[in-house]
Amino acid sequence: GQQLNQSPQSMFIQEGEDVSMNCTSSSIFNTWLWYKQDPGEGPVLLIALYKAGELTSNGRLTAQFGITRKDSFLNISASIPSDVGIYFCAGQLSGGTSYGKLTFGQGTILTVHP
Amino acid sequence: DGGITQSPKYLFRKEGQNVTLSCEQNLNHDAMYWYRQDPGQGLRLIYYSQIVNDFQKGDIAEGYSVSREKKESFPLTVTSAQKNPTAFYLCASRKTGGRDTQYFGPGTRLTVL
């Protein structure tokens, strides 16, 4: 199946630094979702975006739904050690025959050094 | 406490045996999904169900079967026909209408010996 192009694949940063990751697609979506997954656990929803151009924050996290509906980015400000994990983007088409199928990025592995 | 539960967390089976993974949700969501996650490959859709007594194959359904007899439950059976069953299995349910969102369970790690 199709996958989104998520970058970077991995990041090694110092505590306190800001982080930025993004996803691009050749197809348009009407929902973008960002998840964080800890080792051996299920993905936890961080931010959901439903409208082109939408900018949404959740604490230190900010995400945007691209104007073209083919991309999205996630920023984490002032990183802390518990930000460590794998971050996934997912695009979704709703309605019609889409059955809510999520198309996932490959994930960004974030490591934060204290 | 609302959410999605999967059991067991870890499962070990001998090659050739069928095994059933449990997924239960009390979120009153109509749609439920099963994904498989392998290292470096992200999440791949196995089966999905949009309503009770109806389900459809996803991208990698071969060697798997499901049932949806109740809204709250969507068990996945990994059959002996699945050539490489060792993986991390994730169940999800979907909140529809308006702000459409999928939520995941904690996962089951299946190891076939």
Short mmCIF file of N, CA and C in Angstrom, two decimals, chain A:
data_model
loop_
_atom_site.label_atom_id
_atom_site.label_comp_id
_atom_site.label_asym_id
_atom_site.label_seq_id
_atom_site.Cartn_x
_atom_site.Cartn_y
_atom_site.Cartn_z
N GLY A 1 0.81 -1.20 0.00
CA GLY A 1 0.00 0.00 0.00
C GLY A 1 0.85 1.25 0.00
N GLN A 2 0.20 2.37 -0.25
CA GLN A 2 0.90 3.64 -0.31
C GLN A 2 1.42 4.03 1.07
N GLN A 3 2.57 4.70 1.10
CA GLN A 3 3.07 5.28 2.34
C GLN A 3 3.36 6.74 2.11
N LEU A 4 3.26 7.48 3.16
CA LEU A 4 3.64 8.88 3.10
C LEU A 4 5.14 9.00 3.24
N ASN A 5 5.69 10.10 2.72
CA ASN A 5 7.11 10.35 2.83
C ASN A 5 7.34 11.20 4.07
N GLN A 6 7.83 10.59 5.13
CA GLN A 6 8.04 11.29 6.39
C GLN A 6 9.53 11.51 6.61
N SER A 7 9.88 12.72 7.00
CA SER A 7 11.30 13.02 7.24
C SER A 7 11.45 13.97 8.42
N PRO A 8 12.60 13.88 9.09
CA PRO A 8 13.67 12.93 8.86
C PRO A 8 13.32 11.54 9.42
N GLN A 9 14.10 10.55 9.09
CA GLN A 9 13.86 9.20 9.60
C GLN A 9 14.24 9.11 11.06
N SER A 10 15.27 9.87 11.46
CA SER A 10 15.68 9.87 12.86
C SER A 10 16.32 11.21 13.20
N MET A 11 16.25 11.53 14.49
CA MET A 11 16.83 12.78 14.97
C MET A 11 17.46 12.55 16.33
N PHE A 12 18.65 13.11 16.52
CA PHE A 12 19.34 13.06 17.80
C PHE A 12 19.54 14.51 18.25
N ILE A 13 18.90 14.90 19.32
CA ILE A 13 18.95 16.29 19.74
C ILE A 13 19.27 16.40 21.22
N GLN A 14 19.64 17.60 21.63
CA GLN A 14 19.88 17.90 23.04
C GLN A 14 18.58 18.38 23.68
N GLU A 15 18.44 18.05 24.93
CA GLU A 15 17.30 18.54 25.69
C GLU A 15 17.21 20.06 25.57
N GLY A 16 16.01 20.56 25.33
CA GLY A 16 15.81 22.00 25.22
C GLY A 16 15.72 22.48 23.78
N GLU A 17 16.21 21.67 22.85
CA GLU A 17 16.16 22.06 21.44
C GLU A 17 14.75 21.88 20.88
N ASP A 18 14.48 22.62 19.80
CA ASP A 18 13.21 22.45 19.08
C ASP A 18 13.38 21.38 17.99
N VAL A 19 12.27 20.74 17.65
CA VAL A 19 12.28 19.65 16.68
C VAL A 19 11.22 19.93 15.61
N SER A 20 11.54 19.59 14.38
CA SER A 20 10.56 19.73 13.32
C SER A 20 10.61 18.50 12.42
N MET A 21 9.46 17.96 12.08
CA MET A 21 9.37 16.83 11.17
C MET A 21 8.18 17.06 10.25
N ASN A 22 8.21 16.42 9.06
CA ASN A 22 7.11 16.66 8.14
C ASN A 22 6.77 15.44 7.32
N CYS A 23 5.61 15.49 6.73
CA CYS A 23 5.11 14.41 5.87
C CYS A 23 4.60 15.00 4.58
N THR A 24 4.90 14.33 3.48
CA THR A 24 4.38 14.75 2.19
C THR A 24 3.74 13.56 1.48
N SER A 25 2.80 13.87 0.62
CA SER A 25 2.04 12.84 -0.08
C SER A 25 1.80 13.27 -1.51
N SER A 26 1.62 12.29 -2.38
CA SER A 26 1.24 12.60 -3.75
C SER A 26 -0.28 12.72 -3.87
N SER A 27 -0.99 12.30 -2.83
CA SER A 27 -2.46 12.36 -2.81
C SER A 27 -2.91 13.37 -1.78
N ILE A 28 -4.10 13.87 -1.96
CA ILE A 28 -4.65 14.81 -0.97
C ILE A 28 -5.39 14.03 0.12
N PHE A 29 -5.41 14.60 1.30
CA PHE A 29 -6.16 14.04 2.41
C PHE A 29 -7.05 15.13 3.00
N ASN A 30 -8.11 14.72 3.68
CA ASN A 30 -8.91 15.73 4.37
C ASN A 30 -8.77 15.65 5.88
N THR A 31 -7.92 14.77 6.35
CA THR A 31 -7.54 14.73 7.76
C THR A 31 -6.07 14.33 7.85
N TRP A 32 -5.34 15.02 8.72
CA TRP A 32 -3.97 14.62 9.05
C TRP A 32 -3.92 14.36 10.56
N LEU A 33 -3.29 13.24 10.91
CA LEU A 33 -3.16 12.87 12.31
C LEU A 33 -1.69 12.65 12.64
N TRP A 34 -1.29 13.05 13.83
CA TRP A 34 0.08 12.82 14.31
C TRP A 34 0.00 11.98 15.58
N TYR A 35 0.79 10.89 15.59
CA TYR A 35 0.82 9.96 16.72
C TYR A 35 2.24 9.84 17.26
N LYS A 36 2.33 9.49 18.55
CA LYS A 36 3.62 9.15 19.17
C LYS A 36 3.52 7.72 19.69
N GLN A 37 4.55 6.94 19.44
CA GLN A 37 4.57 5.56 19.91
C GLN A 37 5.80 5.30 20.75
N ASP A 38 5.59 4.82 21.96
CA ASP A 38 6.69 4.37 22.81
C ASP A 38 6.94 2.90 22.52
N PRO A 39 8.14 2.41 22.78
CA PRO A 39 8.47 1.00 22.48
C PRO A 39 7.50 0.04 23.14
N GLY A 40 6.95 -0.88 22.35
CA GLY A 40 6.05 -1.89 22.89
C GLY A 40 4.67 -1.41 23.24
N GLU A 41 4.32 -0.19 22.84
CA GLU A 41 3.01 0.37 23.14
C GLU A 41 2.29 0.76 21.85
N GLY A 42 0.99 1.03 21.97
CA GLY A 42 0.25 1.49 20.81
C GLY A 42 0.46 2.97 20.58
N PRO A 43 0.28 3.43 19.35
CA PRO A 43 0.39 4.87 19.06
C PRO A 43 -0.65 5.68 19.83
N VAL A 44 -0.21 6.82 20.32
CA VAL A 44 -1.09 7.73 21.04
C VAL A 44 -1.30 8.97 20.19
N LEU A 45 -2.54 9.35 20.01
CA LEU A 45 -2.85 10.52 19.19
C LEU A 45 -2.37 11.79 19.87
N LEU A 46 -1.60 12.60 19.11
CA LEU A 46 -1.10 13.86 19.62
C LEU A 46 -1.94 15.03 19.15
N ILE A 47 -2.10 15.11 17.83
CA ILE A 47 -2.82 16.24 17.23
C ILE A 47 -3.58 15.72 16.01
N ALA A 48 -4.78 16.24 15.81
CA ALA A 48 -5.59 15.94 14.63
C ALA A 48 -5.89 17.25 13.91
N LEU A 49 -5.78 17.22 12.59
CA LEU A 49 -5.99 18.41 11.75
C LEU A 49 -7.04 18.09 10.71
N TYR A 50 -8.00 19.01 10.52
CA TYR A 50 -9.15 18.70 9.68
C TYR A 50 -9.39 19.70 8.55
N LYS A 51 -8.57 20.74 8.50
CA LYS A 51 -8.85 21.78 7.51
C LYS A 51 -7.55 22.28 6.93
N ALA A 52 -7.49 22.43 5.61
CA ALA A 52 -6.29 22.94 4.96
C ALA A 52 -5.90 24.28 5.55
N GLY A 53 -4.60 24.41 5.91
CA GLY A 53 -4.12 25.64 6.52
C GLY A 53 -4.24 25.67 8.03
N GLU A 54 -4.94 24.71 8.60
CA GLU A 54 -5.16 24.70 10.06
C GLU A 54 -3.85 24.54 10.81
N LEU A 55 -3.69 25.35 11.85
CA LEU A 55 -2.52 25.29 12.72
C LEU A 55 -3.05 25.00 14.13
N THR A 56 -2.61 23.89 14.71
CA THR A 56 -3.14 23.46 16.01
C THR A 56 -2.01 23.17 16.98
N SER A 57 -2.21 23.57 18.22
CA SER A 57 -1.20 23.32 19.25
C SER A 57 -1.74 22.42 20.35
N ASN A 58 -0.82 21.66 20.94
CA ASN A 58 -1.14 20.81 22.08
C ASN A 58 0.06 20.88 23.01
N GLY A 59 0.04 21.84 23.93
CA GLY A 59 1.20 22.05 24.80
C GLY A 59 2.39 22.54 24.00
N ARG A 60 3.48 21.78 24.06
CA ARG A 60 4.69 22.17 23.32
C ARG A 60 4.67 21.70 21.87
N LEU A 61 3.62 21.05 21.47
CA LEU A 61 3.50 20.54 20.11
C LEU A 61 2.63 21.45 19.26
N THR A 62 3.08 21.67 18.01
CA THR A 62 2.31 22.44 17.05
C THR A 62 2.34 21.69 15.72
N ALA A 63 1.19 21.59 15.09
CA ALA A 63 1.12 20.91 13.80
C ALA A 63 0.30 21.75 12.84
N GLN A 64 0.62 21.61 11.56
CA GLN A 64 -0.12 22.33 10.54
C GLN A 64 -0.53 21.42 9.40
N PHE A 65 -1.70 21.67 8.86
CA PHE A 65 -2.27 20.99 7.71
C PHE A 65 -1.92 21.86 6.50
N GLY A 66 -1.14 21.32 5.58
CA GLY A 66 -0.69 22.10 4.44
C GLY A 66 -1.82 22.61 3.55
N ILE A 67 -1.60 23.74 2.94
CA ILE A 67 -2.61 24.38 2.10
C ILE A 67 -3.00 23.49 0.92
N THR A 68 -2.02 22.76 0.39
CA THR A 68 -2.29 21.89 -0.77
C THR A 68 -3.00 20.59 -0.37
N ARG A 69 -3.13 20.34 0.94
CA ARG A 69 -3.71 19.12 1.52
C ARG A 69 -2.83 17.90 1.28
N LYS A 70 -1.58 18.13 0.83
CA LYS A 70 -0.69 17.01 0.56
C LYS A 70 0.47 16.96 1.54
N ASP A 71 0.46 17.80 2.55
CA ASP A 71 1.56 17.76 3.49
C ASP A 71 1.14 18.28 4.86
N SER A 72 1.98 17.94 5.85
CA SER A 72 1.74 18.38 7.21
C SER A 72 3.07 18.39 7.94
N PHE A 73 3.21 19.27 8.93
CA PHE A 73 4.42 19.24 9.74
C PHE A 73 4.06 19.24 11.22
N LEU A 74 5.00 18.75 12.02
CA LEU A 74 4.86 18.73 13.48
C LEU A 74 6.11 19.36 14.08
N ASN A 75 5.93 20.31 14.96
CA ASN A 75 7.03 20.93 15.69
C ASN A 75 6.90 20.61 17.17
N ILE A 76 8.03 20.34 17.81
CA ILE A 76 8.08 20.16 19.25
C ILE A 76 9.05 21.21 19.78
N SER A 77 8.60 22.03 20.68
CA SER A 77 9.46 23.07 21.22
C SER A 77 10.03 22.63 22.57
N ALA A 78 11.25 23.10 22.85
CA ALA A 78 11.90 22.87 24.14
C ALA A 78 11.81 21.40 24.55
N SER A 79 12.42 20.53 23.76
CA SER A 79 12.29 19.08 23.96
C SER A 79 12.78 18.65 25.35
N ILE A 80 12.15 17.61 25.85
CA ILE A 80 12.52 17.02 27.14
C ILE A 80 12.74 15.52 26.94
N PRO A 81 13.42 14.84 27.87
CA PRO A 81 13.73 13.42 27.67
C PRO A 81 12.52 12.55 27.39
N SER A 82 11.36 12.85 27.95
CA SER A 82 10.18 12.00 27.71
C SER A 82 9.58 12.18 26.32
N ASP A 83 10.12 13.08 25.52
CA ASP A 83 9.70 13.20 24.12
C ASP A 83 10.26 12.07 23.27
N VAL A 84 11.17 11.31 23.80
CA VAL A 84 11.77 10.19 23.07
C VAL A 84 10.69 9.22 22.61
N GLY A 85 10.79 8.78 21.37
CA GLY A 85 9.82 7.82 20.83
C GLY A 85 9.80 7.90 19.33
N ILE A 86 8.82 7.24 18.74
CA ILE A 86 8.64 7.28 17.30
C ILE A 86 7.39 8.09 16.99
N TYR A 87 7.52 9.04 16.10
CA TYR A 87 6.40 9.90 15.72
C TYR A 87 5.93 9.51 14.32
N PHE A 88 4.64 9.28 14.19
CA PHE A 88 4.05 8.90 12.92
C PHE A 88 3.06 9.96 12.46
N CYS A 89 3.10 10.25 11.16
CA CYS A 89 2.02 11.01 10.58
C CYS A 89 1.08 10.03 9.88
N ALA A 90 -0.17 10.43 9.72
CA ALA A 90 -1.13 9.60 9.02
C ALA A 90 -2.13 10.51 8.31
N GLY A 91 -2.39 10.18 7.06
CA GLY A 91 -3.38 10.92 6.30
C GLY A 91 -4.63 10.08 6.14
N GLN A 92 -5.76 10.72 6.16
CA GLN A 92 -7.02 10.00 6.06
C GLN A 92 -7.98 10.71 5.12
N LEU A 93 -8.65 9.89 4.30
CA LEU A 93 -9.77 10.40 3.51
C LEU A 93 -11.03 9.93 4.19
N SER A 94 -11.98 10.79 4.38
CA SER A 94 -13.24 10.42 5.01
C SER A 94 -14.34 10.45 3.98
N GLY A 95 -15.34 9.61 4.23
CA GLY A 95 -16.51 9.62 3.35
C GLY A 95 -16.35 8.72 2.15
N GLY A 96 -17.45 8.48 1.46
CA GLY A 96 -17.45 7.64 0.27
C GLY A 96 -16.97 6.24 0.57
N THR A 97 -16.07 5.72 -0.25
CA THR A 97 -15.57 4.36 -0.07
C THR A 97 -14.24 4.33 0.67
N SER A 98 -13.86 5.44 1.27
CA SER A 98 -12.53 5.49 1.89
C SER A 98 -12.46 4.68 3.16
N TYR A 99 -13.58 4.35 3.80
CA TYR A 99 -13.67 3.58 5.04
C TYR A 99 -12.70 4.04 6.12
N GLY A 100 -12.31 5.31 6.07
CA GLY A 100 -11.43 5.85 7.09
C GLY A 100 -10.03 5.30 7.06
N LYS A 101 -9.60 4.78 5.92
CA LYS A 101 -8.27 4.17 5.85
C LYS A 101 -7.20 5.21 6.13
N LEU A 102 -6.28 4.85 7.01
CA LEU A 102 -5.12 5.69 7.31
C LEU A 102 -3.95 5.27 6.44
N THR A 103 -3.27 6.24 5.88
CA THR A 103 -2.00 6.02 5.20
C THR A 103 -0.92 6.59 6.09
N PHE A 104 0.06 5.76 6.45
CA PHE A 104 1.06 6.15 7.44
C PHE A 104 2.39 6.55 6.82
N GLY A 105 3.07 7.46 7.50
CA GLY A 105 4.47 7.69 7.22
C GLY A 105 5.31 6.60 7.86
N GLN A 106 6.60 6.58 7.51
CA GLN A 106 7.49 5.53 8.02
C GLN A 106 7.91 5.75 9.47
N GLY A 107 7.66 6.95 9.96
CA GLY A 107 8.00 7.26 11.35
C GLY A 107 9.30 8.05 11.46
N THR A 108 9.38 8.89 12.47
CA THR A 108 10.60 9.62 12.82
C THR A 108 11.00 9.19 14.22
N ILE A 109 12.20 8.63 14.34
CA ILE A 109 12.70 8.18 15.65
C ILE A 109 13.40 9.36 16.31
N LEU A 110 12.89 9.78 17.45
CA LEU A 110 13.46 10.93 18.15
C LEU A 110 14.20 10.47 19.39
N THR A 111 15.46 10.90 19.49
CA THR A 111 16.28 10.64 20.67
C THR A 111 16.66 11.98 21.27
N VAL A 112 16.45 12.14 22.57
CA VAL A 112 16.76 13.38 23.26
C VAL A 112 17.83 13.11 24.30
N HIS A 113 18.97 13.78 24.17
CA HIS A 113 20.05 13.63 25.14
C HIS A 113 19.90 14.66 26.25
N PRO A 114 19.96 14.21 27.50
CA PRO A 114 19.80 15.16 28.63
C PRO A 114 20.94 16.17 28.68
#
